[in-house]
PDB file of C-alpha atoms and ligand atoms in Angstrom:
ATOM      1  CA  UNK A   1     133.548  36.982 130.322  1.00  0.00           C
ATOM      2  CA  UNK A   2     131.641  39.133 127.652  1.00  0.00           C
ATOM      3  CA  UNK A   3     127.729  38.177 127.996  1.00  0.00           C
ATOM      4  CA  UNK A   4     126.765  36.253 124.451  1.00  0.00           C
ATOM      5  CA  UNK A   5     123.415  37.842 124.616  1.00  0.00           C
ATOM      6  CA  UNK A   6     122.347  39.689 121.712  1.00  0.00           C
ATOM      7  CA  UNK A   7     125.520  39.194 119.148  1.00  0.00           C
ATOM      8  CA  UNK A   8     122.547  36.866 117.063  1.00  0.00           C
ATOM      9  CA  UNK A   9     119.296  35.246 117.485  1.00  0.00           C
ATOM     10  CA  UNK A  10     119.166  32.439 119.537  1.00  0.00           C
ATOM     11  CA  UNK A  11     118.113  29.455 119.581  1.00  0.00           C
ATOM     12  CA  UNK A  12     114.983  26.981 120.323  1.00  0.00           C
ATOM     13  CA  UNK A  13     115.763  23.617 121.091  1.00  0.00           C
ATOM     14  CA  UNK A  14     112.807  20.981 122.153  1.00  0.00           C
ATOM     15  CA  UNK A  15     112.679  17.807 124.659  1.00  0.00           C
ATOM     16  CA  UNK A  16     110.085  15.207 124.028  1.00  0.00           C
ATOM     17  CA  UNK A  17     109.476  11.807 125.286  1.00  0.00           C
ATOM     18  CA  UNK A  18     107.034   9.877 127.223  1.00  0.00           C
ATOM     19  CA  UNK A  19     106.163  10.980 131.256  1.00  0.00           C
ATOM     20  CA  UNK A  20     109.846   9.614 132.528  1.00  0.00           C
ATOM     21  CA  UNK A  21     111.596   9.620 129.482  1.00  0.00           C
ATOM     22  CA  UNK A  22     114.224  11.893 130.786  1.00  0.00           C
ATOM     23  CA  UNK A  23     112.834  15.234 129.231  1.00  0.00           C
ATOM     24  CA  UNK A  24     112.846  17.264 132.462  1.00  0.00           C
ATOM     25  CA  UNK A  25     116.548  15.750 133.903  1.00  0.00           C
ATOM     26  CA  UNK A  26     118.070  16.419 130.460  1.00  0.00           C
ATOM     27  CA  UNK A  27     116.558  19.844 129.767  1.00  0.00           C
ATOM     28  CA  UNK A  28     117.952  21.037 132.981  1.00  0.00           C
ATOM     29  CA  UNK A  29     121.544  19.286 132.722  1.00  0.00           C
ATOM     30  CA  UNK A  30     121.305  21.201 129.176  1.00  0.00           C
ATOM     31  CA  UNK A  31     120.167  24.150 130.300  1.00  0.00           C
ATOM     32  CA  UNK A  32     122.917  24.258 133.107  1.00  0.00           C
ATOM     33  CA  UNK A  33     125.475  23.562 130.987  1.00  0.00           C
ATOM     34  CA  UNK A  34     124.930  26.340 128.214  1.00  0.00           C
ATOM     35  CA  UNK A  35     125.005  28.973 131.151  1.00  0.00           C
ATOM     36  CA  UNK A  36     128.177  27.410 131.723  1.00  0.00           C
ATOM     37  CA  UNK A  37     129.257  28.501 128.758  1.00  0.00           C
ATOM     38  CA  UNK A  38     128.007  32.404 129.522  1.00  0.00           C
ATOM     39  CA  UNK A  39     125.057  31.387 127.115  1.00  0.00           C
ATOM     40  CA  UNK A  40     121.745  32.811 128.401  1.00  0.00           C
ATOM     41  CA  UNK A  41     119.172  30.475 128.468  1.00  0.00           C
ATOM     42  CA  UNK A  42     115.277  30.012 129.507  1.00  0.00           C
ATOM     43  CA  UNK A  43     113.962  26.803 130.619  1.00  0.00           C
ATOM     44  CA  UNK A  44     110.675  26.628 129.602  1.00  0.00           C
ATOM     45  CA  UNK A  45     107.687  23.721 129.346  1.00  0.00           C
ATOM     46  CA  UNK A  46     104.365  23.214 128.352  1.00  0.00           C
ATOM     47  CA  UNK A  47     101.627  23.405 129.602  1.00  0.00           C
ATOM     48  CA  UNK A  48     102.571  26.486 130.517  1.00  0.00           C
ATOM     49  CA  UNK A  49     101.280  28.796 133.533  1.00  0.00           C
ATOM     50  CA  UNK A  50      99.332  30.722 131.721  1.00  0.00           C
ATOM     51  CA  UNK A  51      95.611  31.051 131.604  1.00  0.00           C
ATOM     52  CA  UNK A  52      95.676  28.022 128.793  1.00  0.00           C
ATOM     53  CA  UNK A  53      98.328  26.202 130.862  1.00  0.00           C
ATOM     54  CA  UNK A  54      96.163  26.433 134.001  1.00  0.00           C
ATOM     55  CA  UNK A  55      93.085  25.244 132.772  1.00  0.00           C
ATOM     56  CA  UNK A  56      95.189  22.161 130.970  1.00  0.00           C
ATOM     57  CA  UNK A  57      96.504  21.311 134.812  1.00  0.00           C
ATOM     58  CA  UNK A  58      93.462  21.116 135.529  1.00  0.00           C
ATOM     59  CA  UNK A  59      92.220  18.597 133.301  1.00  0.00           C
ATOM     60  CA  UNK A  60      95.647  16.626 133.445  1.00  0.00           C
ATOM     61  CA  UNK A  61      94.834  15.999 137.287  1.00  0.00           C
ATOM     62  CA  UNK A  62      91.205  15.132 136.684  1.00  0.00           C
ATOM     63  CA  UNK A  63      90.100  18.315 138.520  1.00  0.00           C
ATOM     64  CA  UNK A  64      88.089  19.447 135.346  1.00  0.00           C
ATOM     65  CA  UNK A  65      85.373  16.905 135.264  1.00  0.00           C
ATOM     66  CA  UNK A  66      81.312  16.699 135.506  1.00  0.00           C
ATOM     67  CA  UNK A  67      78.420  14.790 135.911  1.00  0.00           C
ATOM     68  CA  UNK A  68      76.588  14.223 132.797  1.00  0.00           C
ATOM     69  CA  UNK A  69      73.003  14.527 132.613  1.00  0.00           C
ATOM     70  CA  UNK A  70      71.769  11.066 134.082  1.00  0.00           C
ATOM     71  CA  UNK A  71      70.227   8.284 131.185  1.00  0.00           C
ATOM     72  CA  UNK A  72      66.628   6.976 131.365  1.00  0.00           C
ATOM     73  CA  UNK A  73      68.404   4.215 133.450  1.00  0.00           C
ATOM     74  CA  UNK A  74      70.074   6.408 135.766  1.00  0.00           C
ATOM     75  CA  UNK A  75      73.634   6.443 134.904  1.00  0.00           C
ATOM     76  CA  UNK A  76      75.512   9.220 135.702  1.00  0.00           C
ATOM     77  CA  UNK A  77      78.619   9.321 133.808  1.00  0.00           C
ATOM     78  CA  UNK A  78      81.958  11.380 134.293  1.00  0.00           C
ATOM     79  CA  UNK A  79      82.778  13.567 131.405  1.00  0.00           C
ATOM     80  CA  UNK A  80      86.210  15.469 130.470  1.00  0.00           C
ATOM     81  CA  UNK A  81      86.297  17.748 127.565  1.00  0.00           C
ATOM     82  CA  UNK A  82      86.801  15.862 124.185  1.00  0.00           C
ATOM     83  CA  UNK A  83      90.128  14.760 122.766  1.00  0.00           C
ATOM     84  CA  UNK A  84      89.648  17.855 120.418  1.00  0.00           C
ATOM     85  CA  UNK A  85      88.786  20.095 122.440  1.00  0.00           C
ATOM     86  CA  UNK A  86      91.962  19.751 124.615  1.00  0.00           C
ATOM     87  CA  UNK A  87      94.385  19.697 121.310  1.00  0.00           C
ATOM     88  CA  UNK A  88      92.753  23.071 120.529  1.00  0.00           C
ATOM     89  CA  UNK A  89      93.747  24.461 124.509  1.00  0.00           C
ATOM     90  CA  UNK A  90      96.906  22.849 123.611  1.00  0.00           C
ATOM     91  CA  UNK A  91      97.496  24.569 120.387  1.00  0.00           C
ATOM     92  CA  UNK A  92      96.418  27.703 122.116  1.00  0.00           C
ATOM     93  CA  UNK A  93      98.548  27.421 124.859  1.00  0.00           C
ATOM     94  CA  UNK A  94     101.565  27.119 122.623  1.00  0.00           C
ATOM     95  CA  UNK A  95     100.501  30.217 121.167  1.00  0.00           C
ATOM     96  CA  UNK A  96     100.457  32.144 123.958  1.00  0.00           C
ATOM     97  CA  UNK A  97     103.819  31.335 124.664  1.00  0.00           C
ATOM     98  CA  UNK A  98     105.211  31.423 121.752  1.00  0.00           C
ATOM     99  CA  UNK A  99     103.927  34.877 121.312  1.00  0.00           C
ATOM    100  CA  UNK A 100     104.984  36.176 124.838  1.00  0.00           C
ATOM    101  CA  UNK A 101     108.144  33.755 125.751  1.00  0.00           C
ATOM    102  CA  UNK A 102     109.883  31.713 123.189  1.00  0.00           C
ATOM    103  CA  UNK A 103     109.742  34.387 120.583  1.00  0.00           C
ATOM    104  CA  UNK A 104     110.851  37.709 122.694  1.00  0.00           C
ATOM    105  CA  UNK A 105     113.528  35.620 124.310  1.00  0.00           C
ATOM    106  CA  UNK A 106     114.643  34.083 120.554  1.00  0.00           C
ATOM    107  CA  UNK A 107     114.884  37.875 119.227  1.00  0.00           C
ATOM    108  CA  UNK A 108     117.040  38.415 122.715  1.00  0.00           C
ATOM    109  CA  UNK A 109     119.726  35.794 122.233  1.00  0.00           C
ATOM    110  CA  UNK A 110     118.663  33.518 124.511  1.00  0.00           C
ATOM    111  CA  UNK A 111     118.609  29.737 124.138  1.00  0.00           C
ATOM    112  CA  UNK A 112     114.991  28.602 124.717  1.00  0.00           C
ATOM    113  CA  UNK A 113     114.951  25.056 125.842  1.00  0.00           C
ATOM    114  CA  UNK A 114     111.352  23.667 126.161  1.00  0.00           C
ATOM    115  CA  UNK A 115     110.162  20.880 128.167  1.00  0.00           C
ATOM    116  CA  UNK A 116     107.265  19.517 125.159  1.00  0.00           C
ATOM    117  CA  UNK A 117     106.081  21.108 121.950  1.00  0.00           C
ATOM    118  CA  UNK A 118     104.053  20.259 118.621  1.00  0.00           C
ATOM    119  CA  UNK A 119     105.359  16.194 119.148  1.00  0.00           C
ATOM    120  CA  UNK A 120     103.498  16.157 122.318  1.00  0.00           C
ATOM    121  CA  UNK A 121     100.458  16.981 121.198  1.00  0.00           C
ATOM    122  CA  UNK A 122     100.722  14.795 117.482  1.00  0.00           C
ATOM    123  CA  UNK A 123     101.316  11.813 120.143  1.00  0.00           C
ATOM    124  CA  UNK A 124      99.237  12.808 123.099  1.00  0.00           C
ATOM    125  CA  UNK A 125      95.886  14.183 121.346  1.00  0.00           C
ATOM    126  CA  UNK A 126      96.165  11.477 118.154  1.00  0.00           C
ATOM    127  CA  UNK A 127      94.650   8.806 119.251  1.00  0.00           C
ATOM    128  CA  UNK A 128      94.322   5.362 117.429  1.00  0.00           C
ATOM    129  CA  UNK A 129      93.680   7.323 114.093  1.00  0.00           C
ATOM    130  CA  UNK A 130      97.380   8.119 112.697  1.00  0.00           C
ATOM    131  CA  UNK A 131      94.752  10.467 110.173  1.00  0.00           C
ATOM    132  CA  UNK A 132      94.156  12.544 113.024  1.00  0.00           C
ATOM    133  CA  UNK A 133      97.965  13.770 112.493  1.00  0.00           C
ATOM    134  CA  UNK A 134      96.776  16.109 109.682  1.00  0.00           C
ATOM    135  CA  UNK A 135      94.595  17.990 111.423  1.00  0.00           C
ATOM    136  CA  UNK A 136      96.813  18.299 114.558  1.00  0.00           C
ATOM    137  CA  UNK A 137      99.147  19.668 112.191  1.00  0.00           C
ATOM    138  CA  UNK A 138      96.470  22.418 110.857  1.00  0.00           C
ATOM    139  CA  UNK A 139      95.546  23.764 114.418  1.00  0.00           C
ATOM    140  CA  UNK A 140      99.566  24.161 115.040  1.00  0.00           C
ATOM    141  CA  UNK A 141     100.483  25.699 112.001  1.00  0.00           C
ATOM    142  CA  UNK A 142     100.894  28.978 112.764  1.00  0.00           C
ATOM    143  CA  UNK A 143     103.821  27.856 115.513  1.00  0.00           C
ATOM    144  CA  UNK A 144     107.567  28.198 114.694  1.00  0.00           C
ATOM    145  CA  UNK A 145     109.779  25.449 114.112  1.00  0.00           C
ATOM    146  CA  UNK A 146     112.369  24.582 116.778  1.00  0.00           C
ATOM    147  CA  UNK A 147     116.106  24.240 115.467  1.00  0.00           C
ATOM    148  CA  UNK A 148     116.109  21.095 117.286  1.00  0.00           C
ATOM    149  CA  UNK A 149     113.496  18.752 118.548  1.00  0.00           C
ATOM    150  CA  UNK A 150     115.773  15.914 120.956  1.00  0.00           C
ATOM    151  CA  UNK A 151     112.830  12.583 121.248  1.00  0.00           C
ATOM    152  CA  UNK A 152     114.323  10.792 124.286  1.00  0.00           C
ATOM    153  CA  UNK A 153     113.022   7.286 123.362  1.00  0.00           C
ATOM    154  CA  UNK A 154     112.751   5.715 126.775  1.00  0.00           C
ATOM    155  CA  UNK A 155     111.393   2.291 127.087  1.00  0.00           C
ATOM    156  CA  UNK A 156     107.603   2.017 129.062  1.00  0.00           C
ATOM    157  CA  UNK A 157     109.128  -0.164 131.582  1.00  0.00           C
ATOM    158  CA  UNK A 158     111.300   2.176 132.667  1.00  0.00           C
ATOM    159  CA  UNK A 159     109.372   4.997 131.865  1.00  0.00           C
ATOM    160  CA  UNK A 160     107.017   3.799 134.326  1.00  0.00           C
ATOM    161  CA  UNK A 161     109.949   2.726 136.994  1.00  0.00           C
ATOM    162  CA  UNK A 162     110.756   6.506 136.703  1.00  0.00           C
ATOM    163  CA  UNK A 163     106.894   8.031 136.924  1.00  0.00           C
ATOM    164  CA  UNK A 164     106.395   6.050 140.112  1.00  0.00           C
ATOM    165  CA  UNK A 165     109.591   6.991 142.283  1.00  0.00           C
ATOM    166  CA  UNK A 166     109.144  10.819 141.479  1.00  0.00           C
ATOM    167  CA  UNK A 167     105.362  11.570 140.987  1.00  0.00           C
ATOM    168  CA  UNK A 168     102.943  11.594 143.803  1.00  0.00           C
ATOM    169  CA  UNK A 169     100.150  11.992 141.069  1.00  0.00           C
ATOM    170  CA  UNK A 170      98.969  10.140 138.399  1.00  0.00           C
ATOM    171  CA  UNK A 171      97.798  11.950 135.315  1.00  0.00           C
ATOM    172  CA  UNK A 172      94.757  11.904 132.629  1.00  0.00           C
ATOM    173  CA  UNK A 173      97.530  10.148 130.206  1.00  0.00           C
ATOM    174  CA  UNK A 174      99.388   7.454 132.476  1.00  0.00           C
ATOM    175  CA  UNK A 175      97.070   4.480 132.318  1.00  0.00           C
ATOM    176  CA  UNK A 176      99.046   1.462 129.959  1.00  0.00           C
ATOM    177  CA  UNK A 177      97.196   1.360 127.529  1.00  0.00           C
ATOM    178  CA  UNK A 178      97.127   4.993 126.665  1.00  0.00           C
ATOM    179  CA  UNK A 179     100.610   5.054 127.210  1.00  0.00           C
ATOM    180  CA  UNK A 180     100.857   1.819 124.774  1.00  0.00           C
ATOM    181  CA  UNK A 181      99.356   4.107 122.073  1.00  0.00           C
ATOM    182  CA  UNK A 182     101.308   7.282 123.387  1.00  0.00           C
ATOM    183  CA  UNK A 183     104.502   5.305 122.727  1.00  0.00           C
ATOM    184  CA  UNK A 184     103.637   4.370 118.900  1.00  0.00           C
ATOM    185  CA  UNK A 185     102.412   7.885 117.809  1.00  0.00           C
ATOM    186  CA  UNK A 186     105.393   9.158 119.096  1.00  0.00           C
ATOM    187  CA  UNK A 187     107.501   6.600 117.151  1.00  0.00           C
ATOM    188  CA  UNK A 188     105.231   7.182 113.981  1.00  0.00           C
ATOM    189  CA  UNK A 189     105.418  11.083 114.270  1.00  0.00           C
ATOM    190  CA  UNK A 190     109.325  10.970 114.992  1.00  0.00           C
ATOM    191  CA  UNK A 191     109.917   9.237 111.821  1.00  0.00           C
ATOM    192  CA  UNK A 192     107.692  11.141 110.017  1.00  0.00           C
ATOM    193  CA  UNK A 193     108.725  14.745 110.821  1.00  0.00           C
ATOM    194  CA  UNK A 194     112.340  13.453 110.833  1.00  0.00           C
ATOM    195  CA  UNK A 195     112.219  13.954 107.150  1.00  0.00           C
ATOM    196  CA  UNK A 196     111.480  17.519 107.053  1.00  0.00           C
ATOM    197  CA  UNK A 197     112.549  19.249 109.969  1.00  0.00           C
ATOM    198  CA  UNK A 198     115.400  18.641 112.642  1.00  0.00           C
ATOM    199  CA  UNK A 199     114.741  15.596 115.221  1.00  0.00           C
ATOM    200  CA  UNK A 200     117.437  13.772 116.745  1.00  0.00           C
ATOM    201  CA  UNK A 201     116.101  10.535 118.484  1.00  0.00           C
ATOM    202  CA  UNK A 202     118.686   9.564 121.874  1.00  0.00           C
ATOM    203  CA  UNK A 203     118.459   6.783 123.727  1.00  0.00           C
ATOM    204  CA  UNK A 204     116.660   7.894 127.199  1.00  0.00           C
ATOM    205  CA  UNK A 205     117.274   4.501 128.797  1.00  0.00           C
ATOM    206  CA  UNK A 206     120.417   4.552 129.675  1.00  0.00           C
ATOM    207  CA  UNK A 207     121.731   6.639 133.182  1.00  0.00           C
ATOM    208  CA  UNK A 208     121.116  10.546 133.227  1.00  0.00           C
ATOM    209  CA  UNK A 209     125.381  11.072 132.639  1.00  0.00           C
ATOM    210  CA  UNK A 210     125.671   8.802 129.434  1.00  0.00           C
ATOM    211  CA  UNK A 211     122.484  10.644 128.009  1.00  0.00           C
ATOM    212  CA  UNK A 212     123.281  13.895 128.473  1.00  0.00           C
ATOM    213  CA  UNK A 213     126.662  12.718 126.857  1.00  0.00           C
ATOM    214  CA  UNK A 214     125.033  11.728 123.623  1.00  0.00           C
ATOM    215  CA  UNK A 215     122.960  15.157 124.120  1.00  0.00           C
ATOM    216  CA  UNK A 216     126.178  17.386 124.248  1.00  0.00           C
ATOM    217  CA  UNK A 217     127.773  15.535 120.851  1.00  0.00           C
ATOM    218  CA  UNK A 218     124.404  16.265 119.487  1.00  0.00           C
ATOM    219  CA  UNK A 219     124.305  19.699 120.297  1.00  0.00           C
ATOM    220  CA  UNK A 220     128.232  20.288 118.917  1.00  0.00           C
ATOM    221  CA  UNK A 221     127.267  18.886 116.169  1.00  0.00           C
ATOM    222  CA  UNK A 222     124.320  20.634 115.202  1.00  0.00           C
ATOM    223  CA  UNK A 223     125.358  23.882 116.220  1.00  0.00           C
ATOM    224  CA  UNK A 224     129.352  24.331 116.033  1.00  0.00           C
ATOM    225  CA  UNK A 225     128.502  28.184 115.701  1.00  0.00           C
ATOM    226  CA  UNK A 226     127.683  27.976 119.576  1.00  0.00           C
ATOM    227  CA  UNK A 227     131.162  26.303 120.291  1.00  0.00           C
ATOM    228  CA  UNK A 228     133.910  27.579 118.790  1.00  0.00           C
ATOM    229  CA  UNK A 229     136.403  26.664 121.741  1.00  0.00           C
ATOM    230  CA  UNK A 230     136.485  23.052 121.072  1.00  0.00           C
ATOM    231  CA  UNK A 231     137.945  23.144 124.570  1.00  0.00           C
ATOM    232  CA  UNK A 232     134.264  24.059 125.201  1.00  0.00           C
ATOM    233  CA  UNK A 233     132.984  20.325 125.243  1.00  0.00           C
ATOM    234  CA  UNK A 234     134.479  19.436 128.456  1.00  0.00           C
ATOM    235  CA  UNK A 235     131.977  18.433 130.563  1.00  0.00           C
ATOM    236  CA  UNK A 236     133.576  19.959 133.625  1.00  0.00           C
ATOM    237  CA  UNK A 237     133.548  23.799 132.398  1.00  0.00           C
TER     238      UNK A 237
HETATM  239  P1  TMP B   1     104.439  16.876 132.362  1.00  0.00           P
HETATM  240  O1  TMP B   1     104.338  18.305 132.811  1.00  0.00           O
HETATM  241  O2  TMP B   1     104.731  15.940 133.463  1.00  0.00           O
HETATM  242  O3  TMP B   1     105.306  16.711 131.166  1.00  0.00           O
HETATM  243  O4  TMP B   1     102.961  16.471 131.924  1.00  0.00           O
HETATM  244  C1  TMP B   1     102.325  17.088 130.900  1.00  0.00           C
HETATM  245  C2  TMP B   1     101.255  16.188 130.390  1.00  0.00           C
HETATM  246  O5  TMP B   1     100.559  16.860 129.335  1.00  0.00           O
HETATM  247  C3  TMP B   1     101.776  14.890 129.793  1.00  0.00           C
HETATM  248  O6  TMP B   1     100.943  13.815 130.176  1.00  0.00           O
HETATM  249  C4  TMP B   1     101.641  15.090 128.311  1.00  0.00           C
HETATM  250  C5  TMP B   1     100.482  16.035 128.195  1.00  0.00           C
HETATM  251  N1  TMP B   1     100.502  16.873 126.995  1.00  0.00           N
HETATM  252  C6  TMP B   1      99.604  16.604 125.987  1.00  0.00           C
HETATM  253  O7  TMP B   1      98.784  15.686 126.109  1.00  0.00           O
HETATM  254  N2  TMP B   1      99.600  17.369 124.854  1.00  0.00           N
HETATM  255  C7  TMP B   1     100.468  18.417 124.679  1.00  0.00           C
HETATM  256  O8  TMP B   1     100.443  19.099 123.659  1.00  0.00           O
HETATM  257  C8  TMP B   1     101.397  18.700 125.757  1.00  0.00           C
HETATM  258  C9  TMP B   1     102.341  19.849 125.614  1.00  0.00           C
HETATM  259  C10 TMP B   1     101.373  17.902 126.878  1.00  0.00           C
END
């Protein structure tokens, strides 16, 4: 069959969700599925691996930290770069590759699916402080809107269930009561941004098959363009 490459600009759909939501399962089951179809597609995720990306691995396995200066009473404490400092690598990270990835491969045809955006960040990097949002906002404002932004709203328990069958690490973000906070910007931003740009919020608890499911009618339904074969929807092609 006739590559779809090219014939129009594609498309740049975003996964978010806590660590174990689902985000990296269901971006590859989507992914995977769209090649079915004879769509290309890029898998992509951030951090990414470049020079940003490496330094934010880094810091996300606790490789990036150093002794303060010791007080008058001889504490030495362990210091990582400020909560606005690493928005800012963040932000520039996403710039990189929206300038050398997501935005080539857009003007290509392809379908970009990306594993975290703009949402992780807003919950991530936002602290207790829902006024911090603003200026999270500000440093991304110069990135593109995705078509789509899926928020697989997974529940901590089984977030965590997940995180600790599949991970040998633990990173800078997965202590509870980070992930407690985590878990409310993201519901706070979701709603939010829901308004004024397109968010679709599935269900991430249930089993990988009946998720993707929801994801599929989702993506129909957004984009019939990409489908028009309704025959297309079975699962199986
Ligand atoms: P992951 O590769 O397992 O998704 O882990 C990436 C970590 O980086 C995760 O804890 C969320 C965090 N993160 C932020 O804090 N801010 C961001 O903007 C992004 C993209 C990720």
């Amino acid at each position: 069959m006739k590559s779809k490459k090219n014939e129009r600009r594609g498309k740049f759909i975003v996964f978010e969700g806590l660590d174990g939501s689902g985000t990296t399962t269901q971006s590859k089951l989507l992914g995977q599925y769209l090649e079915k179809q004879n769509w290309p597609v890029l898998n992509t995720s951030e951090p990414t691996q470049g020079p940003m990306g490496l330094i934010l691995r880094l810091l996300l396995t606790n490789r990036l930290i150093f002794n303060s200066r010791p007080s008058e009473q001889g504490n030495q404490e362990l210091e990582i770069l400020s909560n606005s400092s690493i928005a800012l690598l963040f932000a520039a990270d996403r710039l990189d590759h929206i300038q050398h990835t997501i935005l080539p491969k857009i003007q290509d045809g392809v379908i970009v699916i990306c594993e975290r955006y703009y949402f992780s960040s807003y919950a991530y990097q936002m602290g207790k402080d829902s006024k911090n949002l603003k200026w999270l906002q500000t440093i991304n404002s110069r990135c593109i809107q995705p078509d789509l932004t899926i928020y697989l709203n997974t529940s901590l328990a089984v977030c965590n269930k997940r995180r600790f069958t599949n991970r040998w690490y633990q990173d800078l973000y997965e202590k509870p009561e980070i992930l407690e906070q985590v878990a409310r910007n993201y519901e706070h931003v979701v709603q939010r941004m829901k308004k004024t740009m397109p968010v679709e919020i599935v269900d991430g608890t249930p089993n990988e098959k009946v998720v993707f499911e929801n994801i599929i009618q989702i993506i129909q339904q957004r984009f019939p363009e990409m489908f028009p074969n309704s025959s297309l929807f079975s699962e199986n092609q």
